[in-house]
Short mmCIF file of C-alpha atoms in Angstrom, two decimals:
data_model
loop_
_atom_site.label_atom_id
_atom_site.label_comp_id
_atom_site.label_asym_id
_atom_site.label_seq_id
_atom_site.Cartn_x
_atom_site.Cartn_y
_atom_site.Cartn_z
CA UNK A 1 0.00 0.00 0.00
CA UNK A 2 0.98 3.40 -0.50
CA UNK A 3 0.88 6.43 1.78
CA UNK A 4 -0.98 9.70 0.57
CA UNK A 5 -0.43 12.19 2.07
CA UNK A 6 -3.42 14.91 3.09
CA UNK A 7 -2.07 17.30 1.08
CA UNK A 8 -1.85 14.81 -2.14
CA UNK A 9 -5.55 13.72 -0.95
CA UNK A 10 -6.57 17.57 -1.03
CA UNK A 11 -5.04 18.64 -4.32
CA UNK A 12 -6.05 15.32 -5.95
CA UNK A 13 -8.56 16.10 -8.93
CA UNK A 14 -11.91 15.50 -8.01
CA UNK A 15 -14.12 13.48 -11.19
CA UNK A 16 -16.91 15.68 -12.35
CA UNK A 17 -20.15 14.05 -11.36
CA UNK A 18 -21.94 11.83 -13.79
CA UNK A 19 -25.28 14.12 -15.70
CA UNK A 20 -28.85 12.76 -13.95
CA UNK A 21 -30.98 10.19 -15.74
CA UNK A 22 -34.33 10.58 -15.82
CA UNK A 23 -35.39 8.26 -12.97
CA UNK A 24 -38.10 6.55 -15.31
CA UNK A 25 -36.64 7.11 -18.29
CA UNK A 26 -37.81 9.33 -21.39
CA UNK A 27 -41.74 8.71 -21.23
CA UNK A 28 -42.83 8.71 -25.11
CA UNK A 29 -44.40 12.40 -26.39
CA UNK A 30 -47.96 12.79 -26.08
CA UNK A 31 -49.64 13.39 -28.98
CA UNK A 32 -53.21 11.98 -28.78
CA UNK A 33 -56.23 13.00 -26.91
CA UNK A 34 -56.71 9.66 -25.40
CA UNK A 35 -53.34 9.55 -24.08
CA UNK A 36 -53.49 13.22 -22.90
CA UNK A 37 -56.69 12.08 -20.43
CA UNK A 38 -55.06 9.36 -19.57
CA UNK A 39 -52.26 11.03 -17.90
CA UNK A 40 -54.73 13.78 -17.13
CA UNK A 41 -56.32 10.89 -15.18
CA UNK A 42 -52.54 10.38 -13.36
CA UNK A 43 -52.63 13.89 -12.48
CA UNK A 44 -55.36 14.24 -10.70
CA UNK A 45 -54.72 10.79 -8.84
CA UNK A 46 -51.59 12.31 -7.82
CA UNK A 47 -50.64 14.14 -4.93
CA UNK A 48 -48.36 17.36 -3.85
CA UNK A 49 -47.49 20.44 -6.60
CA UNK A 50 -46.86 20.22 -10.13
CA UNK A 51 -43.64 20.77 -11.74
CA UNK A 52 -43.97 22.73 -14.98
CA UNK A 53 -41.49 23.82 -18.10
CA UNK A 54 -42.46 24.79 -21.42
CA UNK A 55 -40.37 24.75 -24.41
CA UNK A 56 -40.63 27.25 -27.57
CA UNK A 57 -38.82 27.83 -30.13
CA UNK A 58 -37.56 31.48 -29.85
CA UNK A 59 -34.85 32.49 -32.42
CA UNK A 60 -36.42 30.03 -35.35
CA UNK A 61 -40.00 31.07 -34.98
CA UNK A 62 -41.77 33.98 -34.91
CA UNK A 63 -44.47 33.21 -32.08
CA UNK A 64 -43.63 32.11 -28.82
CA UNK A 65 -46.17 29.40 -28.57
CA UNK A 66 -45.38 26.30 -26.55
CA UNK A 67 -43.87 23.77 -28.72
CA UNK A 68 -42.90 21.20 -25.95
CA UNK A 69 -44.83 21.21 -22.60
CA UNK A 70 -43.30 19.05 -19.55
CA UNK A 71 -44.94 18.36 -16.37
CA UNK A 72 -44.05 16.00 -13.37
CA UNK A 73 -46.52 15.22 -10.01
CA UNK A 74 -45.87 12.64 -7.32
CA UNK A 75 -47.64 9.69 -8.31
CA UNK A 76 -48.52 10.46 -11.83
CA UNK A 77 -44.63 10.59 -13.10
CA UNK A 78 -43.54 12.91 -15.83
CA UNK A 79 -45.32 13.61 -19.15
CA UNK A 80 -43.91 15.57 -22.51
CA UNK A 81 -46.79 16.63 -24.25
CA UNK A 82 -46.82 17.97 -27.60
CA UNK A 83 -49.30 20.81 -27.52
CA UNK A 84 -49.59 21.20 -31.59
CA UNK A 85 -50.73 17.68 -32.18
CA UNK A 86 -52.84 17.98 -28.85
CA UNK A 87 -53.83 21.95 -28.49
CA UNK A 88 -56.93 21.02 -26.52
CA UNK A 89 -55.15 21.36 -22.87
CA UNK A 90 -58.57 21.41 -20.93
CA UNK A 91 -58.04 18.36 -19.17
CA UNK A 92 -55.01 18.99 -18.02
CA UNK A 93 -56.03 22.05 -16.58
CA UNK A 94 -59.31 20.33 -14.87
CA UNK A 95 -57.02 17.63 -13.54
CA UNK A 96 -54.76 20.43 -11.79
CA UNK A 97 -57.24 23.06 -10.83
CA UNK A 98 -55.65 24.47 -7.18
CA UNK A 99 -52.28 22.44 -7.35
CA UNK A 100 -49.13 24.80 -6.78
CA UNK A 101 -47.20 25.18 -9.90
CA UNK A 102 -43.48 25.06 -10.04
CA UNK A 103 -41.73 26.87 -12.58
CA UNK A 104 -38.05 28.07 -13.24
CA UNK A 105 -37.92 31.48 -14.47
CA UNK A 106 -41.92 31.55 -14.57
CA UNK A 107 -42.17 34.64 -16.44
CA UNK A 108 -40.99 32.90 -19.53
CA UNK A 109 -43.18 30.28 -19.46
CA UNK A 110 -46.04 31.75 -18.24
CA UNK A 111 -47.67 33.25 -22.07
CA UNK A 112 -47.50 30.80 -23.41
CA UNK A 113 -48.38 28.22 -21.39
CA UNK A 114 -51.84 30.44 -20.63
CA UNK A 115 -52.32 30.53 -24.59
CA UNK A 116 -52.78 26.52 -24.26
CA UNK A 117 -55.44 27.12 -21.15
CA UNK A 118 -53.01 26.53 -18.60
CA UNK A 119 -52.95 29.22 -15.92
CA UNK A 120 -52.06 28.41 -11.79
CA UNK A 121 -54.19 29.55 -9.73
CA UNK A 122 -50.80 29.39 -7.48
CA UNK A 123 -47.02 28.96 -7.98
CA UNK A 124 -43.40 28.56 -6.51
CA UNK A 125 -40.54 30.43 -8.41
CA UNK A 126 -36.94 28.46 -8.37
CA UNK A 127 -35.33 31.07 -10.12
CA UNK A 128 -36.86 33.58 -8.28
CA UNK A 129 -36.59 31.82 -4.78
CA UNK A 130 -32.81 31.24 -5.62
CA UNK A 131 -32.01 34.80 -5.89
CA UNK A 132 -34.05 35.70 -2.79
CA UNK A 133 -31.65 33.80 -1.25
CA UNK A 134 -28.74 35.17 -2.49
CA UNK A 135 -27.25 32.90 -4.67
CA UNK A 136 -24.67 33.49 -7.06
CA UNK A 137 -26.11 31.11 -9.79
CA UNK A 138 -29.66 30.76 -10.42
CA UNK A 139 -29.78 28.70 -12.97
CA UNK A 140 -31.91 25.64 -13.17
CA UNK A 141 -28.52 23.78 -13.26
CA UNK A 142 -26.44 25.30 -11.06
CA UNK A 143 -29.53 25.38 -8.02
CA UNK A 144 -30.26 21.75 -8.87
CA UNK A 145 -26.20 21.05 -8.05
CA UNK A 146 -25.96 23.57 -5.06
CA UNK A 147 -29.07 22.23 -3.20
CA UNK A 148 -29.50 18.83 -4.54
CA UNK A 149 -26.10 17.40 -5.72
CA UNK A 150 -27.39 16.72 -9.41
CA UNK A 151 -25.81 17.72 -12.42
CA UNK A 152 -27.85 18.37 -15.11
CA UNK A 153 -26.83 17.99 -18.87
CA UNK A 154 -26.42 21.30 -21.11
CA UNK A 155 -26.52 22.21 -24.31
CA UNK A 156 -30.44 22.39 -25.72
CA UNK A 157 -32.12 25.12 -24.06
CA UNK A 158 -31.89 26.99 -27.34
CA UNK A 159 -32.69 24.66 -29.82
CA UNK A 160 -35.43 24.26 -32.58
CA UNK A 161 -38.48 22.67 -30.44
CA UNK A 162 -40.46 23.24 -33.46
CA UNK A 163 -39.08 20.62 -35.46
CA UNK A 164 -40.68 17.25 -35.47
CA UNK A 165 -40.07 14.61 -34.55
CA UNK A 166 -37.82 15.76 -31.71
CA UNK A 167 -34.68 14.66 -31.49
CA UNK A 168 -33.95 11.74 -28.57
CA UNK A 169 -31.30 14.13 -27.06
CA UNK A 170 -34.00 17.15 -26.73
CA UNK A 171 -36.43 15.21 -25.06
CA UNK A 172 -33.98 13.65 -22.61
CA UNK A 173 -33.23 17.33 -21.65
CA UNK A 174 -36.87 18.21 -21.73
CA UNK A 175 -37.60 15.84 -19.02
CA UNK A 176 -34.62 16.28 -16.87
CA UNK A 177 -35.90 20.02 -16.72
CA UNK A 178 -38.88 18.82 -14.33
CA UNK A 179 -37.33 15.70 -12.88
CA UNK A 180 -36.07 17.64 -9.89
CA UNK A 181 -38.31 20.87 -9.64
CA UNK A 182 -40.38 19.27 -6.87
CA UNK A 183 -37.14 18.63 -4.22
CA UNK A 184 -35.66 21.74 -5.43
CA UNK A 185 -39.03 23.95 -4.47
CA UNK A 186 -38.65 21.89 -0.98
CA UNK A 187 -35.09 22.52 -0.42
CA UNK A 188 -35.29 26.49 -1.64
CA UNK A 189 -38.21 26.57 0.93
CA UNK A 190 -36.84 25.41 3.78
CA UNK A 191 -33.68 27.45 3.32
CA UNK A 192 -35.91 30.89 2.74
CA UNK A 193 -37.34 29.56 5.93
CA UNK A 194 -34.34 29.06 7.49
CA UNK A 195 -33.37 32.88 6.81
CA UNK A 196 -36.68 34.60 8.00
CA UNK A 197 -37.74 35.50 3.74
CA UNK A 198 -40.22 33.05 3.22
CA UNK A 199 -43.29 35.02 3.57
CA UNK A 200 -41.27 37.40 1.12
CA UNK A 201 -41.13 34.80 -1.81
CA UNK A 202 -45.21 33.90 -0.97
CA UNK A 203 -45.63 37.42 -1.90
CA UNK A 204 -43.42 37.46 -5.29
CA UNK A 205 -45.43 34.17 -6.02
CA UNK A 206 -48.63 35.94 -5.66
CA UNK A 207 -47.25 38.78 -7.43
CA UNK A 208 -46.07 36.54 -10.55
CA UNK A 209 -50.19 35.31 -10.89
CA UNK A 210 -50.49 38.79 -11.97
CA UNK A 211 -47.65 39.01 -15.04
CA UNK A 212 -48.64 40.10 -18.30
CA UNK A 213 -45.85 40.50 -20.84
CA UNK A 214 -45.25 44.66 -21.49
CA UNK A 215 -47.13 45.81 -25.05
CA UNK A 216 -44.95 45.82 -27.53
CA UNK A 217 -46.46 49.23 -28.96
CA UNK A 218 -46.43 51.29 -32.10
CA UNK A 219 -42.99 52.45 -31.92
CA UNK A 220 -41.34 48.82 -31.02
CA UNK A 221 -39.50 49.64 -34.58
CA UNK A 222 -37.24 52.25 -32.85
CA UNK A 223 -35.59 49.51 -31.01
CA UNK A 224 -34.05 48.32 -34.44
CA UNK A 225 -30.63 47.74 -33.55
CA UNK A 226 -28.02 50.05 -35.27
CA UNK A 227 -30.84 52.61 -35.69
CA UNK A 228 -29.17 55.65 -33.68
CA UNK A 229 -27.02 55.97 -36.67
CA UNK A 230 -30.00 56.82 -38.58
CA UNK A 231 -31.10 60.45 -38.07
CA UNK A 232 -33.39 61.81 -41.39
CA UNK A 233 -37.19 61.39 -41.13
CA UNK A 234 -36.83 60.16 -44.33
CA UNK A 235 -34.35 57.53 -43.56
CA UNK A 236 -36.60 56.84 -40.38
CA UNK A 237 -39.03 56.00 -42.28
CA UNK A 238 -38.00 53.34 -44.25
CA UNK A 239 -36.56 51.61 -41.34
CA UNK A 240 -40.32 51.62 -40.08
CA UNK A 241 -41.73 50.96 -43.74
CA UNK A 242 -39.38 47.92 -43.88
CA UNK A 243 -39.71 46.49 -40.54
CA UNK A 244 -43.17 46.46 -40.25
CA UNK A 245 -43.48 44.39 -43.78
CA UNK A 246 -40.58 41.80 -42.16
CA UNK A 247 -43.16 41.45 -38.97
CA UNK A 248 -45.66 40.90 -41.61
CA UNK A 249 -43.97 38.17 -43.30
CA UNK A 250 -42.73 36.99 -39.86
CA UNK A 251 -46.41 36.58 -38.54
CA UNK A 252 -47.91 34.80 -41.99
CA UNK A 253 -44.43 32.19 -41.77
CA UNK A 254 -43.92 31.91 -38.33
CA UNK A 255 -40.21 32.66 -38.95
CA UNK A 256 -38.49 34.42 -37.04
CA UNK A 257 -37.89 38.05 -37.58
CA UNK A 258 -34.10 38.05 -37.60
CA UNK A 259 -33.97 34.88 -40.25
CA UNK A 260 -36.11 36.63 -42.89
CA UNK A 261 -34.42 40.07 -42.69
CA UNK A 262 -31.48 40.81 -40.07
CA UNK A 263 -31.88 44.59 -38.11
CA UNK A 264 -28.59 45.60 -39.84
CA UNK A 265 -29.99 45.30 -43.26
CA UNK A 266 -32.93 47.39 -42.72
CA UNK A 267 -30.08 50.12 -40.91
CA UNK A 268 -28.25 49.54 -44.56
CA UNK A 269 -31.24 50.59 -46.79
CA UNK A 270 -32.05 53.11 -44.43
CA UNK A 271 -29.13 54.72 -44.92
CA UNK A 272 -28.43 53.53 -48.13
CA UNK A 273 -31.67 54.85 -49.54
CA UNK A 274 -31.35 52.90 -53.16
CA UNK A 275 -33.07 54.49 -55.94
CA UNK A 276 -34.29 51.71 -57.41
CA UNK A 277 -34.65 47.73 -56.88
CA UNK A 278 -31.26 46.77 -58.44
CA UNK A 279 -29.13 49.41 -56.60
CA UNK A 280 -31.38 47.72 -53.28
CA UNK A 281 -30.35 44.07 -54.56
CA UNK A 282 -26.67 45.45 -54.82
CA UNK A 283 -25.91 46.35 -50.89
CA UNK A 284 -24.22 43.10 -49.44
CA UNK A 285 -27.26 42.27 -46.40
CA UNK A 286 -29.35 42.18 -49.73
CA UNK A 287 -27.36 39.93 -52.34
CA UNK A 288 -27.88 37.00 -50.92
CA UNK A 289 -30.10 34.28 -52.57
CA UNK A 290 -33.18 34.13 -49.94
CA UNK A 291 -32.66 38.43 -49.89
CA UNK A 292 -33.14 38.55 -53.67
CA UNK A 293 -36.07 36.37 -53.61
CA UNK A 294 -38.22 38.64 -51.55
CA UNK A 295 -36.75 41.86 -52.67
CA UNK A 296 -39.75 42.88 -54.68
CA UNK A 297 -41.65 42.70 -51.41
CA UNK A 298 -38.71 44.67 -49.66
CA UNK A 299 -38.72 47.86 -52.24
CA UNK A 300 -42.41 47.54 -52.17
CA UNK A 301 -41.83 48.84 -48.35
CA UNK A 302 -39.10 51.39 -49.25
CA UNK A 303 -41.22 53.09 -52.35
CA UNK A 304 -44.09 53.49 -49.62
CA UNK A 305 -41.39 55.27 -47.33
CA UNK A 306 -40.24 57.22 -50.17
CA UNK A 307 -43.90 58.35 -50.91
CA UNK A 308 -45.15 59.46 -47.70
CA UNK A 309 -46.01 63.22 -47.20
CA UNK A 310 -43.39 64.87 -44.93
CA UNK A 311 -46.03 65.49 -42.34
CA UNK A 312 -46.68 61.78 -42.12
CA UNK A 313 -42.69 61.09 -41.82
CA UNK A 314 -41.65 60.00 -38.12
CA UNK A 315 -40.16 62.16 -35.68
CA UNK A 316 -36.13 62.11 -35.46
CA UNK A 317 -36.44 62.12 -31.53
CA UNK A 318 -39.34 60.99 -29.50
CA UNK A 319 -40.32 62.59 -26.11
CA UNK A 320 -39.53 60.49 -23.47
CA UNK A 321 -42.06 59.66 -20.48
CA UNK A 322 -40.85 59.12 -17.20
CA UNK A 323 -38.15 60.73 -15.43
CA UNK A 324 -34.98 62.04 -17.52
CA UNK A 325 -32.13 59.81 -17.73
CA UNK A 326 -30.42 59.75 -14.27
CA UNK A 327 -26.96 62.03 -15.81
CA UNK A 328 -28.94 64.81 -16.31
CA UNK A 329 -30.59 65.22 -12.73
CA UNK A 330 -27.65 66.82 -10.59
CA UNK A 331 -28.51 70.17 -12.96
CA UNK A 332 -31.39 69.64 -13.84
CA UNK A 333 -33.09 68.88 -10.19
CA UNK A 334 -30.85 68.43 -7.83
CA UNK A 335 -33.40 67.65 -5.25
CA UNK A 336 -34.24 64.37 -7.12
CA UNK A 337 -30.65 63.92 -7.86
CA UNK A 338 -29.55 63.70 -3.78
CA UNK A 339 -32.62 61.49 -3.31
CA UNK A 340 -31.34 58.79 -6.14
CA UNK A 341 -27.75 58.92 -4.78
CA UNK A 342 -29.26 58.25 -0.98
CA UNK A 343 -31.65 55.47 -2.58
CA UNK A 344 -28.96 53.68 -3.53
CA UNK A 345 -26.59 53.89 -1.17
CA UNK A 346 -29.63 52.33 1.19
CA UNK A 347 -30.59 49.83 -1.02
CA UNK A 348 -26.65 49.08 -1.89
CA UNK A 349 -26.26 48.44 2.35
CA UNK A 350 -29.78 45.98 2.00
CA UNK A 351 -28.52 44.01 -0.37
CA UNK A 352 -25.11 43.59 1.22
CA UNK A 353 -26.78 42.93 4.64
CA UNK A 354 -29.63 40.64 3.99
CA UNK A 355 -28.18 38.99 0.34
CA UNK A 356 -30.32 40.23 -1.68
CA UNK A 357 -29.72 41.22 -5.21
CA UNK A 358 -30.29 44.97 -5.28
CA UNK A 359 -32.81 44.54 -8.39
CA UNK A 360 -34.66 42.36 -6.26
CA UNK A 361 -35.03 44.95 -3.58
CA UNK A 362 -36.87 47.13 -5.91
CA UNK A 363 -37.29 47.73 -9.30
CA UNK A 364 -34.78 50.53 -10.33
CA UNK A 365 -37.09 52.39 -12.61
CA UNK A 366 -39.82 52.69 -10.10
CA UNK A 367 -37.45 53.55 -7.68
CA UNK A 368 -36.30 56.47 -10.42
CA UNK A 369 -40.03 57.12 -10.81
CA UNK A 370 -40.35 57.87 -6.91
CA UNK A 371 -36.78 59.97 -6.56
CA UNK A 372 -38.20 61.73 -8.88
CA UNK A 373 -41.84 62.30 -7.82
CA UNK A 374 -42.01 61.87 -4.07
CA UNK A 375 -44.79 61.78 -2.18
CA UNK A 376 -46.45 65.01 -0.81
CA UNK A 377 -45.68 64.36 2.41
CA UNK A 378 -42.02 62.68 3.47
CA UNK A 379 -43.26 60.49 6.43
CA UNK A 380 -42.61 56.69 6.89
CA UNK A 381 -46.28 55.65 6.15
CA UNK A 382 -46.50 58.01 3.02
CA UNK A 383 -43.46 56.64 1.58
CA UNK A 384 -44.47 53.12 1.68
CA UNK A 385 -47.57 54.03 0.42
CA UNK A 386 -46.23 55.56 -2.62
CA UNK A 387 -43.52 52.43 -3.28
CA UNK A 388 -47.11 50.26 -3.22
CA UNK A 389 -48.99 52.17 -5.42
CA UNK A 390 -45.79 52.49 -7.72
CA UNK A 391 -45.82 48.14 -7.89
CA UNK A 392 -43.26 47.30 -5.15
CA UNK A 393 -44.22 44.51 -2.42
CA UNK A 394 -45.27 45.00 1.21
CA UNK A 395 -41.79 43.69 1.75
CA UNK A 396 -40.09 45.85 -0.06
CA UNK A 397 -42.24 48.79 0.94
CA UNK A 398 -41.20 47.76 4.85
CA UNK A 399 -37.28 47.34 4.41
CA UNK A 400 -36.94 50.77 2.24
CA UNK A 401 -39.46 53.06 3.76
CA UNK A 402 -38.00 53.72 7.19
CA UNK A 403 -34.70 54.50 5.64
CA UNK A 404 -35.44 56.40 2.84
CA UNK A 405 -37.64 58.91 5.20
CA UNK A 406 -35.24 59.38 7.49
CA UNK A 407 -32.52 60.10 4.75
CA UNK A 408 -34.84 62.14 2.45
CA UNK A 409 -36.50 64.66 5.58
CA UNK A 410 -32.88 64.27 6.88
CA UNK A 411 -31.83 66.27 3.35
CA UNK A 412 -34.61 68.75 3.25
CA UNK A 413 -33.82 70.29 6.44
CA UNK A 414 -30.08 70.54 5.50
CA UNK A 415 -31.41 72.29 2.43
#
């Protein structure tokens, strides 16, 4: 035998764990009504919360419709179901009416899981329970390693659930992403517990019942990336003209917006502004083969730009709503200004002292919003009033509004 040494023991390379298995293996995709009751049947059999993941197929299709749905209860096993062959989700939802959801990140799944009739009537956040706790990684893999010991494989998150049939790797993944929700919500709970924040996740849970994805609105085509080199109404306009036809095409294909016409080609036209359909055809993000086979429909959008009135042109700058950006506040109000700096400084000594990502602590633009708008009167009951009406949670309302009163009345009288 020979003698190791602790220090050889210590620096020795410890083997990466094995990835999980699914415990019962990869259960075969439902895509029948029959079989969809009969696990709807499971369901309601079983007992405890549901786990819950949805799949789409963001950066191949348009929509963001639920291409892959997974769900996992004690007693009823796990279940892929396949909610194109199957879109009638109603039993499903009967079989589950009042169970606790858990979700990872449930603002993601949320949409579209409530365009298939599935909505919880109550749910448990990993994601969001994670960084309540202060964890550095909140990812489903890195919490199902921290609190469970489980490695879970990589690698398809952002893959083409569209496509069928589904690839034997994807679903294996698919599963695995509900195989462990149930411990994790246990362990996550009994650690916020533990640490005294528990009744501060039940009230982000009840909060998340509420989430509605933001409008996308009439301007969304401002956000074109690259388009803050473009500065003409003209110009402006044909970035609008031209990506409102790609969201046209997008919507009747289902194709993602980016795969029929990239943002930097519209920026090129824009600036470009080609007289006619061959000079269009000749700048490089429009030479390609798919480009020049929808480049009729593309100079269709430009000769519209070209044609509009100049009254009807955009505006080169758009008034903004809200408070100004924060740079401009120390001349422009310096009241506000002093009021942002102490904000942060208190919520900066929160989030050191109770681990607690400062985001989480409040929302920074409603904490802008309230800088620079305070309520009427300064006073610890007015101030927590006015974070509640502004969206934030009785818990945040009761860890921020003591401090900032006594900081903000603490500046006025020095002023």
């Amino acid at each position: 035998m020979t003698d190791t040494t602790d220090t050889e023991v210590d620096n020795a390379e410890v083997p990466e764990p094995a990835p999980a298995e699914p415990r019962d293996g990869v259960p075969e995709v439902i895509t029948t009504s029959a079989a969809l009751q009969s696990y709807a049947d499971a369901l309601a059999r079983g007992t405890g919360p549901l786990a819950v993941d949805a799949e789409r197929a963001s950066g191949y299709r348009y929509s963001q419709r639920a291409y892959l749905i997974q769900l996992r209860r004690e007693g009823a096993g796990s279940a892929l179901i396949d909610p194109i062959a199957v879109p009638d989700l109603a039993p499903i939802a009967e079989a589950t009416a009042g169970v606790e959801w858990i979700l990872h990140a449930a603002t993601q799944d949320l949409p579209c899981l409530a365009e298939v009739g599935l909505v919880p009537s109550s749910l448990f956040d990993t994601e969001l329970a994670g960084r309540l706790l202060g964890r550095e990684r909140v990812n489903l893999g890195a919490l199902v390693r921290s609190e469970l010991g489980h490695v879970l494989e990589k690698g398809h998150g952002a893959a083409d659930w569209s496509v069928r049939p589904l690839p034997a790797n994807q679903l294996r993944y698919a599963v695995l992403d509900v195989e462990f929700l149930i411990e994790l919500r246990d362990a996550l709970q009994s650690a916020l517990i533990e640490v005294g924040k528990w009744e501060w996740a039940a009230q982000e849970f009840t909060a998340l019942l509420a989430f509605r994805p933001r409008e996308r609105g009439d301007d969304a085509w401002r956000k074109t990336s690259g388009i803050h080199g473009v500065r003409k109404a003209r110009n402006l306009a044909v970035v609008r003209e031209l990506w409102r036809e790609r969201d046209r095409v997008a919507t009747r294909s289902d194709i993602a917006t980016g795969r029929i016409l990239p943002d930097s080609a519209i920026v090129a036209a824009a600036i470009a502004l080609p007289k006619n359909v061959d000079e269009l055809s000749a700048l490089p993000p429009f030479s390609g083969r798919g480009q020049q086979r929808r480049r009729t429909t593309w100079w269709a959008a430009i000769e519209r730009a070209y044609a509009l009135p100049d009254e009807d042109l955009p505006a080169t700058s758009v008034a903004p709503t809200g408070p100004p950006p924060p740079r401009a506040w120390a001349d422009r109000n310096p009241a506000a200004f002093a009021r942002l700096e102490a904000a942060k400084s208190i919520v900066n000594e929160i989030s050191e002292a109770r681990g607690l990502p400062a985001e989480n602590i409040i929302n920074p633009e409603l904490m802008r919003r309230l800088c620079w708008e305070p309520p009427a009167d300064i006073n610890e009951a007015g101030v927590e009033a006015a974070l509640m009406d502004a969206g934030a949670r009785p818990w945040q309302a009761g860890l921020l509004g003591t401090a900032l009163t006594t900081a903000w009345t603490t500046q006025d009288s020095v002023s």
